[in-house]
Structures are given as structure tokens and as C-alpha cells.
Amino acid sequence: MALLVSSWSNGVQSVPKDYVMPPEKRAGDFIKISKEIPVINLQNDRSEVVQQILKACQEFGLFQVINHGVSDDMMADIMVLYNEFFNMPVEDKLGVYAEKSGKGCTLYTSGLDYAKEKVHYWKDTLKHGCHPLEEHTPSWPDKPTRYREEVGRYSIEVRKMGFKILDLIGEGLGLSKGHFQELGHDQAMVNNYYPLCPDPSLAMGIGSHTDPNLITFLQQDQYGLQLQKDGKWLGIEPIPNAFVVNLGYQLQIISNGKLRSAQHRVVTNSTAARTSIGTFFGPGQNYPALIEPAKELVTSSSPQMFKSYLLKEFMADYFACIQRPGSGTVLDSYRL
Ligand code: OGA
Ligand code: NI
């Protein structure tokens, strides 16, 4: 528990040595919030929304949605809940604490395996599965006492929104309705807390990465998230009632490269702590079928771009790539 950044960082005047990133991994110059990144109103005309989402997925691999069906009250309440959770006294978090990210519900710090890292990230993370609910809720935190009830209701609403948006993406690509029903079946939450940092030029919240899943929906209360596009970093505006939607590797592959995945990172902040609430959809580690570009998107003028694979293999390669920085991306060995 002593390892959690939130348990020792309050009031520290400088960044400890093992949190100082090597220069090439630091945030660099301050990046402004970008007005380029689309904010899409899901209550607009459906065909217009389909086109806006398609364009955003092709150009950015990331967009924000408003009027998405999850109520403002629910979003505000859940943000309060997670702030409360991360700020609880250490004793109240012992039940879920783990020294590294694990399979069930775990509260851990920095990356997936603190002990193996040379340099750590300035964040704590609470991660757990969400679907089917009854399989997962018993492992969730029991404090704050409303956690299971409230996060359970939220997970159901985010799932409805998630599949609505996956259908809109499918429609834009010309796929049949429900194409992503199975591929998006698995649902997990990764909730991050980034305490105040005395020197954001040295420490990072989370390094540059692309999510390995299908699609991610994120709520955030402060600035810190950035997207890499054409070699430049763009800052993502925190909008309290919006979800940031970012595409993972699986969607890039299944769309046969028609959509891009989002390379992103989180910088630290010296004036405000930041909480993010992420819901990840994907095929799940034990997905039994081969994953490959949708047949409908493979034509003579658009040949198959990626080979087929089992998710298990892909994930093993993904983690191997993270451990060998500088050796390209996991997609390199999946391109045909
Ligand atoms: C992640 C991630 C962003 C954030 O957990 O994969 O990119 O804002 N999180 O915490
Ligand atoms: Ni991510």
C-alpha cells in the first residue's frame, strides 16, 4: 500500500528519482487543448452522426460524445465516487490492493508490474471486470458502501451507450447491425487517479500507448489526456458530461485498416489531481474464434491488411512489445 502514489505524494516538493522519466519519454513543451478533436452530439440526425463518427475514426481514432444516453447526474455522481475511493484512508483500500495488476479486481500503482519497472508512472489504478455483473461485483471494493450498486448501474448504462456507438461505427463501415455484439462482449473498468505532481516536466501519468482492446469510453475531470496525430500531440478537453471514445487495435484490424487506433498518453498536473474512469470493451482473453478483418471490408481494391489470430496470441505480443520499447508496434507482425 505504501507504494500507491496517493499514499505518499501529498506535499512532496520534488519528484523521486524512480519517477523521473528519461528525457525522450517526458511530456516536453506544454500542449494546449485542441479544438480539432470532434465532439459529436448523438442526438443529431442519425445519418449525420454516422458520417461524423466515421470521419473521426478515420482521421483521429478518437472523438468525444455528448447526449449519449448516460445521464449527467450519473456521470457526476460516479466521478464523486471515484474521487472518494482514491482519497479514502489506506486501511479502507486494503481489500483490493495488489502489488501488480492482476486478473480479478486490483488496486495497484504505476504500470502493470511495479517491481519490474525501472521508472514508474505517477498514477494509481483500480481495475476490474464488469460483465456479466453478478460474476464481478463480489470482487469489487465494498467501500464506499455504495460502490457496487452505483458502479453496477453505471456499467449497464455505459454498455448500452457502447453498443449504440459500435453500431454507429459498424453502419459507417457498411457492416451489418450487431457486428460487434460478440467482439465487444467483454467489459472492464480501468479507473486512474493521478495525484498532484510537483514537477510535470519530469513525471508522466501514463506513457504513450494504444489500447489493445476494441474500444474505450472514458470520463475525465481534469486536463491531462493527449492524442498523438501525425507526429504531434493534441490535448483533449475535459468535458464533464462527455465520454472520450478511443479506438483500440482490434477495431483498426477488424476494419481492415479503414479506421485508426488512438495513440495516447497522460501528462501530470501540478495544480489539480486528475481522475479518469475508463470502460473497455473487447473480445476477452479467452475469445475462442479467430479475429480478422471483416469479410465485407476485404475486396480486390482493398485487400486483407492483417492476418487472423487468436486474441491470446495478440495480447502476448502486445505485452512483449511494451517491454521492448523502440522495436515498433505490435501491429507490425500482424500486417500482411
Ligand atoms: C488507459 C488510459 C487514460 C486516462 O488506462 O489505457 O489511457 O485518462 N487512460 O487515464
Ligand atoms: Ni489507454
PDB file of C-alpha atoms in Angstrom, residues 9-296:
ATOM      1  CA  SER A   9       2.815  12.138  -2.632  1.00  0.00           C
ATOM      2  CA  ASN A  10       0.772  14.657  -0.668  1.00  0.00           C
ATOM      3  CA  GLY A  11       3.016  17.674  -0.141  1.00  0.00           C
ATOM      4  CA  VAL A  12       6.181  16.251  -1.712  1.00  0.00           C
ATOM      5  CA  GLN A  13       8.355  19.014  -3.113  1.00  0.00           C
ATOM      6  CA  SER A  14      10.169  17.105  -5.826  1.00  0.00           C
ATOM      7  CA  VAL A  15       9.722  14.040  -7.992  1.00  0.00           C
ATOM      8  CA  PRO A  16      11.519  10.991  -6.514  1.00  0.00           C
ATOM      9  CA  LYS A  17      14.326   9.583  -8.662  1.00  0.00           C
ATOM     10  CA  ASP A  18      12.438   6.475  -9.744  1.00  0.00           C
ATOM     11  CA  TYR A  19       9.611   8.615 -11.164  1.00  0.00           C
ATOM     12  CA  VAL A  20      11.873  10.795 -13.309  1.00  0.00           C
ATOM     13  CA  MET A  21      11.288   9.731 -16.916  1.00  0.00           C
ATOM     14  CA  PRO A  22      14.198   9.530 -19.344  1.00  0.00           C
ATOM     15  CA  PRO A  23      14.166  12.704 -21.483  1.00  0.00           C
ATOM     16  CA  GLU A  24      12.630  11.042 -24.569  1.00  0.00           C
ATOM     17  CA  LYS A  25       9.611   9.907 -22.548  1.00  0.00           C
ATOM     18  CA  ARG A  26       8.873  13.211 -20.843  1.00  0.00           C
ATOM     19  CA  ALA A  27       5.877  15.366 -21.777  1.00  0.00           C
ATOM     20  CA  GLY A  28       8.004  18.084 -23.416  1.00  0.00           C
ATOM     21  CA  ASP A  29       6.535  21.521 -24.085  1.00  0.00           C
ATOM     22  CA  PHE A  30       3.096  22.279 -22.703  1.00  0.00           C
ATOM     23  CA  ILE A  31       0.448  21.010 -25.118  1.00  0.00           C
ATOM     24  CA  LYS A  32      -2.688  23.132 -25.463  1.00  0.00           C
ATOM     25  CA  ILE A  33      -6.197  21.687 -25.576  1.00  0.00           C
ATOM     26  CA  SER A  34      -7.036  21.034 -29.219  1.00  0.00           C
ATOM     27  CA  LYS A  35     -10.252  22.288 -30.785  1.00  0.00           C
ATOM     28  CA  GLU A  36      -9.755  19.916 -33.729  1.00  0.00           C
ATOM     29  CA  ILE A  37     -10.942  16.795 -31.967  1.00  0.00           C
ATOM     30  CA  PRO A  38     -14.616  16.201 -32.828  1.00  0.00           C
ATOM     31  CA  VAL A  39     -17.307  16.483 -30.143  1.00  0.00           C
ATOM     32  CA  ILE A  40     -20.284  14.603 -31.564  1.00  0.00           C
ATOM     33  CA  ASN A  41     -23.869  15.139 -30.416  1.00  0.00           C
ATOM     34  CA  LEU A  42     -25.564  11.742 -30.576  1.00  0.00           C
ATOM     35  CA  GLN A  43     -28.980  13.379 -30.656  1.00  0.00           C
ATOM     36  CA  ASN A  44     -28.365  14.853 -34.079  1.00  0.00           C
ATOM     37  CA  ASP A  45     -29.743  13.236 -37.212  1.00  0.00           C
ATOM     38  CA  ARG A  46     -28.572   9.604 -37.322  1.00  0.00           C
ATOM     39  CA  SER A  47     -27.067   9.621 -40.808  1.00  0.00           C
ATOM     40  CA  GLU A  48     -25.193  12.806 -39.977  1.00  0.00           C
ATOM     41  CA  VAL A  49     -23.886  11.235 -36.747  1.00  0.00           C
ATOM     42  CA  VAL A  50     -22.778   8.094 -38.629  1.00  0.00           C
ATOM     43  CA  GLN A  51     -20.750  10.237 -41.038  1.00  0.00           C
ATOM     44  CA  GLN A  52     -19.234  12.346 -38.246  1.00  0.00           C
ATOM     45  CA  ILE A  53     -18.201   9.270 -36.284  1.00  0.00           C
ATOM     46  CA  LEU A  54     -16.773   7.561 -39.358  1.00  0.00           C
ATOM     47  CA  LYS A  55     -14.704  10.620 -40.227  1.00  0.00           C
ATOM     48  CA  ALA A  56     -13.473  10.986 -36.629  1.00  0.00           C
ATOM     49  CA  CYS A  57     -12.471   7.294 -36.537  1.00  0.00           C
ATOM     50  CA  GLN A  58     -10.636   7.605 -39.849  1.00  0.00           C
ATOM     51  CA  GLU A  59      -8.805  10.813 -39.002  1.00  0.00           C
ATOM     52  CA  PHE A  60      -8.241  10.677 -35.246  1.00  0.00           C
ATOM     53  CA  GLY A  61      -9.210   7.268 -33.882  1.00  0.00           C
ATOM     54  CA  LEU A  62     -10.682   9.348 -31.056  1.00  0.00           C
ATOM     55  CA  PHE A  63     -13.645  11.668 -30.504  1.00  0.00           C
ATOM     56  CA  GLN A  64     -15.933  12.854 -27.735  1.00  0.00           C
ATOM     57  CA  VAL A  65     -19.675  12.216 -27.494  1.00  0.00           C
ATOM     58  CA  ILE A  66     -22.380  14.237 -25.760  1.00  0.00           C
ATOM     59  CA  ASN A  67     -26.102  13.466 -25.358  1.00  0.00           C
ATOM     60  CA  HIS A  68     -25.134   9.812 -25.366  1.00  0.00           C
ATOM     61  CA  GLY A  69     -27.811   8.498 -23.019  1.00  0.00           C
ATOM     62  CA  VAL A  70     -25.807   8.234 -19.770  1.00  0.00           C
ATOM     63  CA  SER A  71     -27.315  10.915 -17.540  1.00  0.00           C
ATOM     64  CA  ASP A  72     -25.337  13.945 -16.370  1.00  0.00           C
ATOM     65  CA  ASP A  73     -26.277  13.067 -12.789  1.00  0.00           C
ATOM     66  CA  MET A  74     -24.929   9.547 -13.088  1.00  0.00           C
ATOM     67  CA  MET A  75     -21.673  10.849 -14.584  1.00  0.00           C
ATOM     68  CA  ALA A  76     -21.268  13.485 -11.882  1.00  0.00           C
ATOM     69  CA  ASP A  77     -22.052  11.007  -9.100  1.00  0.00           C
ATOM     70  CA  ILE A  78     -19.611   8.399 -10.368  1.00  0.00           C
ATOM     71  CA  MET A  79     -16.825  10.987 -10.546  1.00  0.00           C
ATOM     72  CA  VAL A  80     -17.529  11.958  -6.924  1.00  0.00           C
ATOM     73  CA  LEU A  81     -17.496   8.255  -6.001  1.00  0.00           C
ATOM     74  CA  TYR A  82     -14.085   7.581  -7.576  1.00  0.00           C
ATOM     75  CA  ASN A  83     -12.581  10.696  -6.057  1.00  0.00           C
ATOM     76  CA  GLU A  84     -13.851   9.482  -2.713  1.00  0.00           C
ATOM     77  CA  PHE A  85     -12.482   5.994  -3.355  1.00  0.00           C
ATOM     78  CA  PHE A  86      -8.968   7.131  -4.259  1.00  0.00           C
ATOM     79  CA  ASN A  87      -8.868   9.537  -1.323  1.00  0.00           C
ATOM     80  CA  MET A  88     -10.018   7.027   1.301  1.00  0.00           C
ATOM     81  CA  PRO A  89      -7.572   6.151   4.086  1.00  0.00           C
ATOM     82  CA  VAL A  90      -5.216   3.333   3.229  1.00  0.00           C
ATOM     83  CA  GLU A  91      -6.945   0.853   5.618  1.00  0.00           C
ATOM     84  CA  ASP A  92     -10.161   1.103   3.638  1.00  0.00           C
ATOM     85  CA  LYS A  93      -8.442   0.087   0.404  1.00  0.00           C
ATOM     86  CA  LEU A  94      -6.558  -2.957   1.709  1.00  0.00           C
ATOM     87  CA  GLY A  95      -9.182  -5.419   0.473  1.00  0.00           C
ATOM     88  CA  VAL A  96      -8.453  -4.705  -3.179  1.00  0.00           C
ATOM     89  CA  TYR A  97      -4.789  -3.646  -3.060  1.00  0.00           C
ATOM     90  CA  ALA A  98      -2.259  -5.717  -5.018  1.00  0.00           C
ATOM     91  CA  GLU A  99       1.422  -5.220  -5.813  1.00  0.00           C
ATOM     92  CA  LYS A 100       0.718  -5.560  -9.507  1.00  0.00           C
ATOM     93  CA  SER A 101      -2.200  -5.637 -11.885  1.00  0.00           C
ATOM     94  CA  GLY A 102      -3.999  -8.975 -11.572  1.00  0.00           C
ATOM     95  CA  LYS A 103      -6.855 -10.882 -13.128  1.00  0.00           C
ATOM     96  CA  GLY A 104      -9.623 -10.009 -10.673  1.00  0.00           C
ATOM     97  CA  CYS A 105     -10.278  -6.670  -9.020  1.00  0.00           C
ATOM     98  CA  THR A 106      -6.992  -4.939  -8.216  1.00  0.00           C
ATOM     99  CA  LEU A 107      -5.875  -1.579  -6.939  1.00  0.00           C
ATOM    100  CA  TYR A 108      -2.263  -1.146  -8.000  1.00  0.00           C
ATOM    101  CA  THR A 109       0.146   1.635  -8.797  1.00  0.00           C
ATOM    102  CA  SER A 110       2.043   2.787 -11.917  1.00  0.00           C
ATOM    103  CA  GLY A 111       2.176   0.263 -14.812  1.00  0.00           C
ATOM    104  CA  LEU A 112       1.166  -3.391 -14.841  1.00  0.00           C
ATOM    105  CA  ASP A 113       4.076  -4.622 -12.706  1.00  0.00           C
ATOM    106  CA  TYR A 114       5.730  -2.053 -10.435  1.00  0.00           C
ATOM    107  CA  ALA A 115       8.548  -4.359  -9.293  1.00  0.00           C
ATOM    108  CA  LYS A 116       9.721  -4.915 -12.865  1.00  0.00           C
ATOM    109  CA  GLU A 117       9.742  -1.247 -13.895  1.00  0.00           C
ATOM    110  CA  LYS A 118      12.827   0.950 -13.994  1.00  0.00           C
ATOM    111  CA  VAL A 119      10.780   4.144 -13.806  1.00  0.00           C
ATOM    112  CA  HIS A 120       7.220   4.432 -12.502  1.00  0.00           C
ATOM    113  CA  TYR A 121       4.163   6.334 -13.647  1.00  0.00           C
ATOM    114  CA  TRP A 122       2.530   8.927 -11.434  1.00  0.00           C
ATOM    115  CA  LYS A 123      -0.789   7.095 -11.060  1.00  0.00           C
ATOM    116  CA  ASP A 124      -2.815   4.585  -9.095  1.00  0.00           C
ATOM    117  CA  THR A 125      -5.316   2.322 -10.840  1.00  0.00           C
ATOM    118  CA  LEU A 126      -8.383   0.371  -9.804  1.00  0.00           C
ATOM    119  CA  LYS A 127      -9.220  -2.267 -12.396  1.00  0.00           C
ATOM    120  CA  HIS A 128     -11.997  -4.866 -12.546  1.00  0.00           C
ATOM    121  CA  GLY A 129     -14.374  -6.718 -14.831  1.00  0.00           C
ATOM    122  CA  CYS A 130     -17.973  -5.549 -15.302  1.00  0.00           C
ATOM    123  CA  HIS A 131     -19.801  -8.143 -17.382  1.00  0.00           C
ATOM    124  CA  PRO A 132     -21.702 -10.212 -16.506  1.00  0.00           C
ATOM    125  CA  LEU A 133     -22.178  -8.053 -13.432  1.00  0.00           C
ATOM    126  CA  GLU A 134     -23.039 -10.792 -10.940  1.00  0.00           C
ATOM    127  CA  GLU A 135     -19.766 -12.571 -11.696  1.00  0.00           C
ATOM    128  CA  HIS A 136     -17.722  -9.497 -10.914  1.00  0.00           C
ATOM    129  CA  THR A 137     -19.442  -7.373  -8.267  1.00  0.00           C
ATOM    130  CA  PRO A 138     -18.425  -9.641  -5.332  1.00  0.00           C
ATOM    131  CA  SER A 139     -14.783  -8.784  -6.056  1.00  0.00           C
ATOM    132  CA  TRP A 140     -15.358  -5.019  -6.224  1.00  0.00           C
ATOM    133  CA  PRO A 141     -14.467  -2.629  -3.392  1.00  0.00           C
ATOM    134  CA  ASP A 142     -17.005  -2.640  -0.565  1.00  0.00           C
ATOM    135  CA  LYS A 143     -16.118   0.925   0.360  1.00  0.00           C
ATOM    136  CA  PRO A 144     -17.516   3.481  -0.275  1.00  0.00           C
ATOM    137  CA  THR A 145     -20.542   1.373   0.673  1.00  0.00           C
ATOM    138  CA  ARG A 146     -22.490   2.491  -2.405  1.00  0.00           C
ATOM    139  CA  TYR A 147     -19.685   1.382  -4.760  1.00  0.00           C
ATOM    140  CA  ARG A 148     -21.141  -1.888  -6.042  1.00  0.00           C
ATOM    141  CA  GLU A 149     -24.639  -0.566  -6.502  1.00  0.00           C
ATOM    142  CA  GLU A 150     -23.635   2.643  -8.195  1.00  0.00           C
ATOM    143  CA  VAL A 151     -20.886   1.244 -10.414  1.00  0.00           C
ATOM    144  CA  GLY A 152     -23.210  -1.649 -11.327  1.00  0.00           C
ATOM    145  CA  ARG A 153     -25.856   0.763 -12.608  1.00  0.00           C
ATOM    146  CA  TYR A 154     -23.228   2.831 -14.405  1.00  0.00           C
ATOM    147  CA  SER A 155     -21.764  -0.252 -16.121  1.00  0.00           C
ATOM    148  CA  ILE A 156     -25.174  -1.148 -17.527  1.00  0.00           C
ATOM    149  CA  GLU A 157     -25.736   2.357 -18.900  1.00  0.00           C
ATOM    150  CA  VAL A 158     -22.244   2.601 -20.385  1.00  0.00           C
ATOM    151  CA  ARG A 159     -22.772  -0.799 -22.014  1.00  0.00           C
ATOM    152  CA  LYS A 160     -25.958   0.442 -23.710  1.00  0.00           C
ATOM    153  CA  MET A 161     -24.142   3.522 -24.968  1.00  0.00           C
ATOM    154  CA  GLY A 162     -21.132   1.469 -26.021  1.00  0.00           C
ATOM    155  CA  PHE A 163     -23.107  -0.858 -28.231  1.00  0.00           C
ATOM    156  CA  LYS A 164     -25.075   2.047 -29.665  1.00  0.00           C
ATOM    157  CA  ILE A 165     -21.807   3.671 -30.711  1.00  0.00           C
ATOM    158  CA  LEU A 166     -20.366   0.393 -32.005  1.00  0.00           C
ATOM    159  CA  ASP A 167     -23.483   0.055 -34.181  1.00  0.00           C
ATOM    160  CA  LEU A 168     -22.992   3.592 -35.496  1.00  0.00           C
ATOM    161  CA  ILE A 169     -19.371   2.745 -36.328  1.00  0.00           C
ATOM    162  CA  GLY A 170     -20.493  -0.502 -37.981  1.00  0.00           C
ATOM    163  CA  GLU A 171     -23.073   1.377 -40.017  1.00  0.00           C
ATOM    164  CA  GLY A 172     -20.430   3.838 -41.211  1.00  0.00           C
ATOM    165  CA  LEU A 173     -18.256   0.925 -42.323  1.00  0.00           C
ATOM    166  CA  GLY A 174     -21.180  -0.788 -44.062  1.00  0.00           C
ATOM    167  CA  LEU A 175     -21.272  -3.764 -41.649  1.00  0.00           C
ATOM    168  CA  SER A 176     -24.480  -5.470 -40.570  1.00  0.00           C
ATOM    169  CA  LYS A 177     -26.140  -4.367 -37.325  1.00  0.00           C
ATOM    170  CA  GLY A 178     -24.792  -6.203 -34.295  1.00  0.00           C
ATOM    171  CA  HIS A 179     -21.449  -6.957 -35.958  1.00  0.00           C
ATOM    172  CA  PHE A 180     -19.623  -6.041 -32.750  1.00  0.00           C
ATOM    173  CA  GLN A 181     -22.001  -7.835 -30.388  1.00  0.00           C
ATOM    174  CA  GLU A 182     -19.605 -10.696 -29.698  1.00  0.00           C
ATOM    175  CA  LEU A 183     -16.354  -8.865 -30.264  1.00  0.00           C
ATOM    176  CA  GLY A 184     -17.284  -6.207 -27.728  1.00  0.00           C
ATOM    177  CA  HIS A 185     -18.764  -8.639 -25.225  1.00  0.00           C
ATOM    178  CA  ASP A 186     -16.106  -8.321 -22.509  1.00  0.00           C
ATOM    179  CA  GLN A 187     -16.375  -5.165 -20.383  1.00  0.00           C
ATOM    180  CA  ALA A 188     -13.868  -3.933 -17.814  1.00  0.00           C
ATOM    181  CA  MET A 189     -13.174  -0.729 -15.939  1.00  0.00           C
ATOM    182  CA  VAL A 190      -9.762   0.853 -15.542  1.00  0.00           C
ATOM    183  CA  ASN A 191     -10.015   3.856 -13.266  1.00  0.00           C
ATOM    184  CA  ASN A 192      -6.953   6.000 -12.831  1.00  0.00           C
ATOM    185  CA  TYR A 193      -6.002   8.570 -10.226  1.00  0.00           C
ATOM    186  CA  TYR A 194      -3.167  10.999 -10.889  1.00  0.00           C
ATOM    187  CA  PRO A 195      -2.283  12.923  -7.710  1.00  0.00           C
ATOM    188  CA  LEU A 196      -0.842  16.438  -7.829  1.00  0.00           C
ATOM    189  CA  CYS A 197       2.679  16.250  -9.144  1.00  0.00           C
ATOM    190  CA  PRO A 198       5.392  18.703  -8.059  1.00  0.00           C
ATOM    191  CA  ASP A 199       7.083  18.683 -11.484  1.00  0.00           C
ATOM    192  CA  PRO A 200       5.042  17.637 -14.542  1.00  0.00           C
ATOM    193  CA  SER A 201       8.081  18.152 -16.772  1.00  0.00           C
ATOM    194  CA  LEU A 202       9.738  15.072 -15.210  1.00  0.00           C
ATOM    195  CA  ALA A 203       6.992  12.573 -14.349  1.00  0.00           C
ATOM    196  CA  MET A 204       4.341  11.036 -16.625  1.00  0.00           C
ATOM    197  CA  GLY A 205       0.869   9.837 -15.745  1.00  0.00           C
ATOM    198  CA  ILE A 206       0.831   7.115 -18.362  1.00  0.00           C
ATOM    199  CA  GLY A 207       3.239   6.660 -21.265  1.00  0.00           C
ATOM    200  CA  SER A 208       2.341   6.740 -24.941  1.00  0.00           C
ATOM    201  CA  HIS A 209       0.306   3.646 -25.865  1.00  0.00           C
ATOM    202  CA  THR A 210      -2.614   2.311 -27.870  1.00  0.00           C
ATOM    203  CA  ASP A 211      -5.284   0.308 -26.056  1.00  0.00           C
ATOM    204  CA  PRO A 212      -5.179  -3.355 -27.137  1.00  0.00           C
ATOM    205  CA  ASN A 213      -8.967  -3.834 -26.945  1.00  0.00           C
ATOM    206  CA  LEU A 214     -11.783  -2.873 -29.319  1.00  0.00           C
ATOM    207  CA  ILE A 215     -12.953   0.474 -27.970  1.00  0.00           C
ATOM    208  CA  THR A 216     -12.673   2.530 -24.773  1.00  0.00           C
ATOM    209  CA  PHE A 217     -15.062   5.083 -23.201  1.00  0.00           C
ATOM    210  CA  LEU A 218     -13.504   7.498 -20.760  1.00  0.00           C
ATOM    211  CA  GLN A 219     -14.759  10.129 -18.349  1.00  0.00           C
ATOM    212  CA  GLN A 220     -12.223  12.648 -17.032  1.00  0.00           C
ATOM    213  CA  ASP A 221     -12.374  15.585 -14.654  1.00  0.00           C
ATOM    214  CA  GLN A 222      -9.156  17.456 -15.461  1.00  0.00           C
ATOM    215  CA  TYR A 223      -6.858  18.024 -18.386  1.00  0.00           C
ATOM    216  CA  GLY A 224      -4.055  15.530 -18.922  1.00  0.00           C
ATOM    217  CA  LEU A 225      -5.055  13.187 -21.759  1.00  0.00           C
ATOM    218  CA  GLN A 226      -3.306  13.698 -25.106  1.00  0.00           C
ATOM    219  CA  LEU A 227      -3.629  12.086 -28.530  1.00  0.00           C
ATOM    220  CA  GLN A 228      -0.799  11.649 -30.993  1.00  0.00           C
ATOM    221  CA  LYS A 229      -1.723  12.519 -34.561  1.00  0.00           C
ATOM    222  CA  ASP A 230       0.726  12.809 -37.452  1.00  0.00           C
ATOM    223  CA  GLY A 231       3.632  13.007 -35.034  1.00  0.00           C
ATOM    224  CA  LYS A 232       2.075  15.815 -32.949  1.00  0.00           C
ATOM    225  CA  TRP A 233       0.416  15.694 -29.525  1.00  0.00           C
ATOM    226  CA  LEU A 234      -3.084  17.162 -29.189  1.00  0.00           C
ATOM    227  CA  GLY A 235      -4.657  17.939 -25.801  1.00  0.00           C
ATOM    228  CA  ILE A 236      -8.121  16.544 -25.125  1.00  0.00           C
ATOM    229  CA  GLU A 237     -10.595  18.874 -23.499  1.00  0.00           C
ATOM    230  CA  PRO A 238     -12.138  17.609 -20.261  1.00  0.00           C
ATOM    231  CA  ILE A 239     -15.911  17.993 -20.724  1.00  0.00           C
ATOM    232  CA  PRO A 240     -17.799  16.820 -17.623  1.00  0.00           C
ATOM    233  CA  ASN A 241     -20.786  15.248 -19.400  1.00  0.00           C
ATOM    234  CA  ALA A 242     -18.892  13.842 -22.375  1.00  0.00           C
ATOM    235  CA  PHE A 243     -17.230  10.500 -22.972  1.00  0.00           C
ATOM    236  CA  VAL A 244     -13.921  10.333 -24.773  1.00  0.00           C
ATOM    237  CA  VAL A 245     -14.192   7.433 -27.214  1.00  0.00           C
ATOM    238  CA  ASN A 246     -10.926   5.962 -28.376  1.00  0.00           C
ATOM    239  CA  LEU A 247     -10.352   3.074 -30.735  1.00  0.00           C
ATOM    240  CA  GLY A 248      -8.108   0.170 -29.817  1.00  0.00           C
ATOM    241  CA  TYR A 249      -6.015  -2.102 -32.026  1.00  0.00           C
ATOM    242  CA  GLN A 250      -8.837  -4.629 -32.537  1.00  0.00           C
ATOM    243  CA  LEU A 251     -11.054  -2.082 -34.250  1.00  0.00           C
ATOM    244  CA  GLN A 252      -8.253  -0.955 -36.525  1.00  0.00           C
ATOM    245  CA  ILE A 253      -7.673  -4.571 -37.565  1.00  0.00           C
ATOM    246  CA  ILE A 254     -11.338  -5.595 -37.900  1.00  0.00           C
ATOM    247  CA  SER A 255     -11.999  -2.500 -40.028  1.00  0.00           C
ATOM    248  CA  ASN A 256      -9.150  -3.691 -42.286  1.00  0.00           C
ATOM    249  CA  GLY A 257      -7.251  -0.504 -41.563  1.00  0.00           C
ATOM    250  CA  LYS A 258     -10.145   1.789 -42.574  1.00  0.00           C
ATOM    251  CA  LEU A 259     -10.218   3.156 -39.012  1.00  0.00           C
ATOM    252  CA  ARG A 260      -7.203   4.142 -36.973  1.00  0.00           C
ATOM    253  CA  SER A 261      -6.479   3.353 -33.372  1.00  0.00           C
ATOM    254  CA  ALA A 262      -5.575   6.125 -30.943  1.00  0.00           C
ATOM    255  CA  GLN A 263      -2.047   6.528 -29.628  1.00  0.00           C
ATOM    256  CA  HIS A 264      -2.420   8.420 -26.364  1.00  0.00           C
ATOM    257  CA  ARG A 265      -0.752   9.328 -23.077  1.00  0.00           C
ATOM    258  CA  VAL A 266      -1.465  11.229 -19.866  1.00  0.00           C
ATOM    259  CA  VAL A 267       0.675  14.058 -18.540  1.00  0.00           C
ATOM    260  CA  THR A 268       0.778  15.080 -14.885  1.00  0.00           C
ATOM    261  CA  ASN A 269      -0.530  18.271 -13.369  1.00  0.00           C
ATOM    262  CA  SER A 270       0.839  20.447 -10.566  1.00  0.00           C
ATOM    263  CA  THR A 271      -2.387  22.291  -9.783  1.00  0.00           C
ATOM    264  CA  ALA A 272      -5.115  19.640  -9.777  1.00  0.00           C
ATOM    265  CA  ALA A 273      -5.310  15.907  -9.126  1.00  0.00           C
ATOM    266  CA  ARG A 274      -6.973  14.045 -12.003  1.00  0.00           C
ATOM    267  CA  THR A 275      -9.393  11.134 -12.028  1.00  0.00           C
ATOM    268  CA  SER A 276     -10.329   9.160 -15.123  1.00  0.00           C
ATOM    269  CA  ILE A 277     -12.998   6.477 -15.341  1.00  0.00           C
ATOM    270  CA  GLY A 278     -12.463   4.137 -18.266  1.00  0.00           C
ATOM    271  CA  THR A 279     -14.708   1.400 -19.636  1.00  0.00           C
ATOM    272  CA  PHE A 280     -13.026  -1.010 -22.017  1.00  0.00           C
ATOM    273  CA  PHE A 281     -14.913  -3.247 -24.447  1.00  0.00           C
ATOM    274  CA  GLY A 282     -13.281  -6.096 -26.302  1.00  0.00           C
ATOM    275  CA  PRO A 283     -13.391  -9.765 -27.164  1.00  0.00           C
ATOM    276  CA  GLY A 284     -11.991 -11.012 -23.813  1.00  0.00           C
ATOM    277  CA  GLN A 285      -8.811 -13.037 -23.271  1.00  0.00           C
ATOM    278  CA  ASN A 286     -10.453 -16.401 -23.940  1.00  0.00           C
ATOM    279  CA  TYR A 287     -12.371 -15.405 -27.047  1.00  0.00           C
ATOM    280  CA  PRO A 288     -12.352 -18.721 -28.901  1.00  0.00           C
ATOM    281  CA  ALA A 289     -12.675 -17.542 -32.514  1.00  0.00           C
ATOM    282  CA  LEU A 290     -10.044 -16.141 -34.826  1.00  0.00           C
ATOM    283  CA  ILE A 291     -10.067 -12.360 -35.139  1.00  0.00           C
ATOM    284  CA  GLU A 292      -9.527 -10.872 -38.583  1.00  0.00           C
ATOM    285  CA  PRO A 293     -10.609  -8.015 -40.837  1.00  0.00           C
ATOM    286  CA  ALA A 294     -14.382  -8.141 -41.511  1.00  0.00           C
ATOM    287  CA  LYS A 295     -15.011 -10.101 -44.716  1.00  0.00           C
ATOM    288  CA  GLU A 296     -17.218  -7.270 -46.037  1.00  0.00           C
TER     289      GLU A 296
END
